[in-house]
Coordinates of C-alpha atoms in Angstrom, one line a residue:
X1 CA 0.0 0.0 0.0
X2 CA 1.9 2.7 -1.0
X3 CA 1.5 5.7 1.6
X4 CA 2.0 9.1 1.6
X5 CA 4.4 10.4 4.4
X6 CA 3.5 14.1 5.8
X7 CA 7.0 16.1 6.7
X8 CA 6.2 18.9 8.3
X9 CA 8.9 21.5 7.7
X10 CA 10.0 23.5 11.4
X11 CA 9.6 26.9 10.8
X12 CA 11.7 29.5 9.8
X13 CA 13.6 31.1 12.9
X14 CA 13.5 34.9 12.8
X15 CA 16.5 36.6 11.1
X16 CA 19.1 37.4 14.0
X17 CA 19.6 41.2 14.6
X18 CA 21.6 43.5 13.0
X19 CA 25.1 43.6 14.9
X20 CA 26.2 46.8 15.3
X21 CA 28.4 48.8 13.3
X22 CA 31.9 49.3 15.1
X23 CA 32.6 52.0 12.5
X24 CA 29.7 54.1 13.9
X25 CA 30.1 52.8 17.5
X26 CA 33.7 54.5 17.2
X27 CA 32.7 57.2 15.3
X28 CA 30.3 58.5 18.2
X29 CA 32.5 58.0 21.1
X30 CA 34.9 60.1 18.8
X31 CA 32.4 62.4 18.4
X32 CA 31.5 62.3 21.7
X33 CA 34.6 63.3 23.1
X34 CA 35.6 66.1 21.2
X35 CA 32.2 67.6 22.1
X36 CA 33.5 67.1 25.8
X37 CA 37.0 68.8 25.0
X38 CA 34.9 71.5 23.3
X39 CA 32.7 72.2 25.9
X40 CA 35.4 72.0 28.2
X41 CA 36.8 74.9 25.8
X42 CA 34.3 77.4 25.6
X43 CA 35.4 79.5 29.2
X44 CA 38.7 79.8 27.6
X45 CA 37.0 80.8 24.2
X46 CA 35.1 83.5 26.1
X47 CA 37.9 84.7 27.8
X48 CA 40.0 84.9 24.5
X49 CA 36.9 87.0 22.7
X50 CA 36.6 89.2 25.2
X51 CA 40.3 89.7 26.7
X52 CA 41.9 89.3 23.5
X53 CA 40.3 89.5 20.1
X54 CA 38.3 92.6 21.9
X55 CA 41.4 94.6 22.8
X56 CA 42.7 93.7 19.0
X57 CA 39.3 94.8 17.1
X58 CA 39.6 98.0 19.1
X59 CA 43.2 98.9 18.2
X60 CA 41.5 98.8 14.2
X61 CA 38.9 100.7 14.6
X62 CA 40.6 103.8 17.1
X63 CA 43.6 103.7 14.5
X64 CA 40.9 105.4 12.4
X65 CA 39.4 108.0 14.8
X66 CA 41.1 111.1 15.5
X67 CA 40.8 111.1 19.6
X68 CA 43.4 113.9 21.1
X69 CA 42.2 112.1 24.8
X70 CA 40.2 110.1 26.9
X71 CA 38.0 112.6 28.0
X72 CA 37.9 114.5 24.4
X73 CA 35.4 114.7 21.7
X74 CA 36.6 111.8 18.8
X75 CA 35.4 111.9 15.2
X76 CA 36.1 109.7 12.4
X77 CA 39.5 110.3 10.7
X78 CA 39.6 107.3 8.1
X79 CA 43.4 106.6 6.9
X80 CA 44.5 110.0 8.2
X81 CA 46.2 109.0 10.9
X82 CA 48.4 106.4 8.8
X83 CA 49.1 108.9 6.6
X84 CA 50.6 111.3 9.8
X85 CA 52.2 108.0 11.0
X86 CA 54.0 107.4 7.4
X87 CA 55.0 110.9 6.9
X88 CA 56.4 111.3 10.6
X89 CA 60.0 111.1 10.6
X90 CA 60.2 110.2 14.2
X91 CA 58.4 106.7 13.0
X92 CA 60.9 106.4 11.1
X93 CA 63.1 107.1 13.7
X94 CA 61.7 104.8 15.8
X95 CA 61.6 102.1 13.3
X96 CA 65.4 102.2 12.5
X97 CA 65.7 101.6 16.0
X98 CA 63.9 98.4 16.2
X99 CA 65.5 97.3 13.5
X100 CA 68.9 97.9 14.6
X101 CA 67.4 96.8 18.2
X102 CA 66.3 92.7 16.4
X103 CA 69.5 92.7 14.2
X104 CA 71.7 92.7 16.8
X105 CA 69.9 91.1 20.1
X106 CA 68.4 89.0 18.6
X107 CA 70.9 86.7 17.0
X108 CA 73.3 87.4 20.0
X109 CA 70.6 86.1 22.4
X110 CA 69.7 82.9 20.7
X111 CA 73.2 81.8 19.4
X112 CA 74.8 82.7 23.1
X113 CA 72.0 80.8 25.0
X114 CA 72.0 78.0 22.7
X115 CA 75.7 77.4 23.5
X116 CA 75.3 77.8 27.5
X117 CA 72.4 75.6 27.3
X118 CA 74.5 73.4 25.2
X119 CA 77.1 73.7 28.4
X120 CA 74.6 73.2 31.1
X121 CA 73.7 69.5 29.5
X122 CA 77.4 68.6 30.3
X123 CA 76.8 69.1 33.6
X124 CA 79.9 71.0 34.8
X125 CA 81.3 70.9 38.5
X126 CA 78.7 73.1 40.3
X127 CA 76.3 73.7 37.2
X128 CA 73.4 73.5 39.3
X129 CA 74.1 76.8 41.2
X130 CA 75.2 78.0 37.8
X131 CA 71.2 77.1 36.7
X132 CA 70.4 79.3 39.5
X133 CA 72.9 82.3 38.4
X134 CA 71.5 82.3 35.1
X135 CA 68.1 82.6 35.8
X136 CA 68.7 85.1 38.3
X137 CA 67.7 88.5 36.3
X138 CA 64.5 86.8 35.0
X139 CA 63.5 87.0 39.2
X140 CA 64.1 90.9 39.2
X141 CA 61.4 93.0 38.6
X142 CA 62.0 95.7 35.2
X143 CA 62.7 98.5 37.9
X144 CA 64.8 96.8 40.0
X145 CA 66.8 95.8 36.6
X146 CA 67.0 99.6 35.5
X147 CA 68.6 100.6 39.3
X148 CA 71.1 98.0 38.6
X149 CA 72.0 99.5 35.2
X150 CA 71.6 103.0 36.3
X151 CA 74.4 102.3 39.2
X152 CA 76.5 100.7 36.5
X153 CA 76.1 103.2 33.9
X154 CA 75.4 106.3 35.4
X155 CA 78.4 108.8 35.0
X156 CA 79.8 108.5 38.3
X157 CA 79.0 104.6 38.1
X158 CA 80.8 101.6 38.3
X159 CA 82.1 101.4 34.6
X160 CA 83.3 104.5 34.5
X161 CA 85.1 103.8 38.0
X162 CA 86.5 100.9 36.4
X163 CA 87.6 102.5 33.4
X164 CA 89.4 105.3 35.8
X165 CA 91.2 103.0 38.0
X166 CA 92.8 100.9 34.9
X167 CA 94.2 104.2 33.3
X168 CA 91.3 104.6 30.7
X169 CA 89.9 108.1 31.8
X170 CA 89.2 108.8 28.0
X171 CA 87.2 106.5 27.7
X172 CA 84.6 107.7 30.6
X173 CA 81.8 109.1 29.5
X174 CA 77.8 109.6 30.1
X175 CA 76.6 106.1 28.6
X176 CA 72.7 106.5 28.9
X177 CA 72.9 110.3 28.2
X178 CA 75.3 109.7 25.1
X179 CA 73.4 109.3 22.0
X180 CA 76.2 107.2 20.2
X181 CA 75.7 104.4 23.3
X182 CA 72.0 104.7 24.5
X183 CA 70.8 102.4 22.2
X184 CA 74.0 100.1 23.1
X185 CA 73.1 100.6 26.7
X186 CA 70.0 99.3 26.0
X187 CA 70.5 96.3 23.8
X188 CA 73.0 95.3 26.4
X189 CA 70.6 95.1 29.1
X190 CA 68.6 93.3 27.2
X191 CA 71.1 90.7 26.4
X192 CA 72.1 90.7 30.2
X193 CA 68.3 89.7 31.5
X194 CA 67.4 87.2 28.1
X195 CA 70.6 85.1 27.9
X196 CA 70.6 83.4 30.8
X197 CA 66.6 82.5 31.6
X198 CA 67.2 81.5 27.5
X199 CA 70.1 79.4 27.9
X200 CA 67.7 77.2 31.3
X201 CA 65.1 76.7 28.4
X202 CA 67.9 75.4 26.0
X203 CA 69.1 73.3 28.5
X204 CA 66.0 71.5 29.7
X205 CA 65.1 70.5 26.0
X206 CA 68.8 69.8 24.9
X207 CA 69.4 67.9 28.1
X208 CA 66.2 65.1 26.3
X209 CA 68.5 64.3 23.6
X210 CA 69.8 60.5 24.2
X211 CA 73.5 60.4 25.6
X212 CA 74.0 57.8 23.4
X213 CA 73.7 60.0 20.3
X214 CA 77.0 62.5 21.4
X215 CA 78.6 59.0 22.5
X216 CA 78.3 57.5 19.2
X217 CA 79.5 60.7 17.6
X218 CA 82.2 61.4 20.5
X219 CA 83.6 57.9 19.0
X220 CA 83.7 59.5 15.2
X221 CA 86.1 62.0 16.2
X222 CA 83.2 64.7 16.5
X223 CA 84.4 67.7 19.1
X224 CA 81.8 69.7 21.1
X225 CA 81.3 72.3 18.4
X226 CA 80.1 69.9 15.5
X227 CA 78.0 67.6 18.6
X228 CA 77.0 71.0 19.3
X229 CA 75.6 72.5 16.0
X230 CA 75.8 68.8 13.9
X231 CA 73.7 67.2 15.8
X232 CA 71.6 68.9 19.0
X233 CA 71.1 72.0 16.8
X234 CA 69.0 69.6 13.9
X235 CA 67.3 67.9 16.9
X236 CA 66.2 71.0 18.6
X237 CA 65.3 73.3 15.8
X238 CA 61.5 73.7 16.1
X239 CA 62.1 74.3 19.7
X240 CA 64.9 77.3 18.8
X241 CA 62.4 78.4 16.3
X242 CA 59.9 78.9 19.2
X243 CA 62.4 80.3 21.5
X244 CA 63.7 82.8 18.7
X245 CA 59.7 84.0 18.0
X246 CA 59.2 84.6 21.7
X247 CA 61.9 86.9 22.2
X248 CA 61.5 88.4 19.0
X249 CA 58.0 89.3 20.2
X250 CA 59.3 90.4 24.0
X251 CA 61.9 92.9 22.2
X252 CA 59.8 94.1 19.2
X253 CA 56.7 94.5 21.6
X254 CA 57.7 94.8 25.1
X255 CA 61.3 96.7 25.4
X256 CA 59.6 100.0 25.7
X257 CA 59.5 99.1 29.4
X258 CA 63.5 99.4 30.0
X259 CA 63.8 102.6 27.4
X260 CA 61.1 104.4 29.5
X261 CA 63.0 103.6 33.0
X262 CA 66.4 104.2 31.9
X263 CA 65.8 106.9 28.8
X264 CA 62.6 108.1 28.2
X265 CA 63.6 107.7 24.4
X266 CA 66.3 109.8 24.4
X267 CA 69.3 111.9 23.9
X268 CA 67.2 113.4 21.8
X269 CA 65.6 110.6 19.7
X270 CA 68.2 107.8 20.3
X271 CA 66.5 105.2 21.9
X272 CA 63.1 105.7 20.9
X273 CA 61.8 102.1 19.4
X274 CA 58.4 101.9 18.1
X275 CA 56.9 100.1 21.1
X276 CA 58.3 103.2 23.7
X277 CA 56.3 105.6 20.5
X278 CA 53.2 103.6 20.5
X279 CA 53.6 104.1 24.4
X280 CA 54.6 107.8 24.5
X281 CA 52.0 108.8 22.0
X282 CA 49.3 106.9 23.6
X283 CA 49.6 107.9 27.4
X284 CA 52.3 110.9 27.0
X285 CA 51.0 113.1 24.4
X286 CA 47.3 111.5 24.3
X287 CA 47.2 111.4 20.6
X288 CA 45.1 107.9 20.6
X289 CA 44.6 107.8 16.6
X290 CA 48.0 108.2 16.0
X291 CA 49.0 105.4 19.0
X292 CA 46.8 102.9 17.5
X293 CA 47.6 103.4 13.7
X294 CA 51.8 102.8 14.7
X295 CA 50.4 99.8 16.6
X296 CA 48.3 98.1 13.9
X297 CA 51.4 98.9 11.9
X298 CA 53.6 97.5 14.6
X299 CA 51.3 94.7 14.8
X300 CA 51.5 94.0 10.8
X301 CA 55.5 94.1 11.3
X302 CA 55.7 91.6 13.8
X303 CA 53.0 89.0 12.0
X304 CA 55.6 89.3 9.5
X305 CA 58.7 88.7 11.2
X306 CA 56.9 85.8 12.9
X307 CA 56.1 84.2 9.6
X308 CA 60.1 84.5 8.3
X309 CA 61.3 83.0 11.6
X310 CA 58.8 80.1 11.3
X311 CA 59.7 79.4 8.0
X312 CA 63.8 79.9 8.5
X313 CA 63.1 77.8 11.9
X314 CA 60.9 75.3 11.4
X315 CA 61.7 71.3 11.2
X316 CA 62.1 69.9 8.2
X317 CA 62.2 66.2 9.1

């Protein structure tokens, strides 16, 4: 008898769910994050608006006002005030100053600090207390600084004293009041409080570099100057590059400080830089239009110069 035989098929079991995508799951914990970090940002966004991009936005728009004071009537100048700036000779002045200021501080500051610092990662007898020496001036206040360089360079100070006592009388003379060595006077003093807190920051990132790298080169027959400027120079050069932009900024920017304590911008125009003009002109004179219009210039100038140094300076490996 044939038969038929009944197969019951089981049915189908439901289609498992989808898994999730680990792309996407890392994408929003990503995602996540940063808007942590960003909210974790915003105080210090504020701050920077307000603080910073506020004080900058002004120094635009009063370069173009004419404003002879705080308390007096201003009105609308346009590019006057540029024009009075550009056709100033004592600008000009000033700007000769700066320049002559950067070319020669500047290069003497970050070539002598680089080779202290260089000095420091030896670790010579007693070059911890040497650390402290060196970063002594950076502890003394700006006034306290210009004391100490009056008492040395005042006429009846201790360089001309020395000068006297060693049979070089002719050589005496009034160094801050002297218009051939004012601006000398200066630039030293600015040499005198940058090398050494300079040469500490040198140190600290030259003193990263692997001993093993001088050792192997020590071996080659390399000396200290070709370890020196062969080898921790490459390594370090983004770092010298940001060292070099940061004092060119404190010099081009902030020197006006030790020319008002120690010269008020003169003999005569000798001294004056364009930061002590932006200053004088500002809070001096009260001319506010003319203040702002050499700072936005001022401000242009140093964009500049830190564009060239970041492109001389900046690692190419």
């Amino acid at each position: 008898m044939a038969h038929s035989s009944l197969t019951t098929s089981a049915p189908a079991a439901p289609p498992p769910p989808p898994r999730p995508d680990p792309t996407w799951r890392r994408r929003t914990a990503t995602e996540t994050r940063r808007s942590a970090v960003t909210l974790l940002a915003v105080p210090a966004l504020v701050w920077y608006l307000l603080f910073l991009a506020g004080p900058l936005i002004a120094m635009f728009v009063i370069s173009g006002l004419r404003w002879p004071g705080m308390l007096a009537h201003r009105s609308w100048a346009g590019w006057a005030n540029y024009t009075t700036v550009l056709h100033d000779p004592l600008f000009w002045t000033a700007a000769r100053n700066s320049a002559v200021q950067l070319a020669v501080v500047l290069p003497v500051l970050i070539v002598a600090s680089f080779m202290v610092g260089y000095y420091l990662t030896l670790r010579p007898r007693g070059h911890r207390l040497l650390r402290v020496v060196l970063f002594t001036p950076a502890l003394i206040s700006a006034s306290a600084k210009a004391m100490l360089a009056y008492g040395v360079l005042a006429p009846n100070g201790l360089l001309n004293g020395v000068l006297d006592s060693t049979g070089l009388h002719a050589l005496t003379r009034s160094w801050l009041a002297d218009e051939h060595t004012a601006l000398g006077c200066i630039m030293a003093m600015d040499l005198w409080s940058g090398i050494g807190f300079t040469a500490v920051l040198f140190a600290a990132r030259l003193g990263s570099i692997p001993r093993e790298i001088y050792e192997a080169a020590e071996l080659d027959g390399a000396g200290h100057w070709r370890r020196m400027w062969r080898i921790a120079y490459p390594v370090a050069k983004d770092y010298v590059g940001v060292t070099t932009m940061l004092q060119f900024l404190w010099i081009f920017f902030s020197s006006a400080q030790n020319v008002l304590l120690l010269t008020q911008g003169g003999p005569g125009n000798a001294t004056t830089n364009l930061s002590f003009l932006v200053y004088n002109k500002a809070f001096v004179q009260s001319d506010l239009g003319y203040s702002q219009a050499a700072g936005v210039l001022l401000f242009a100038i140093g964009l500049l110069g830190m564009l060239v140094i970041r492109r001389v300076l900046r690692q190419t490996y």
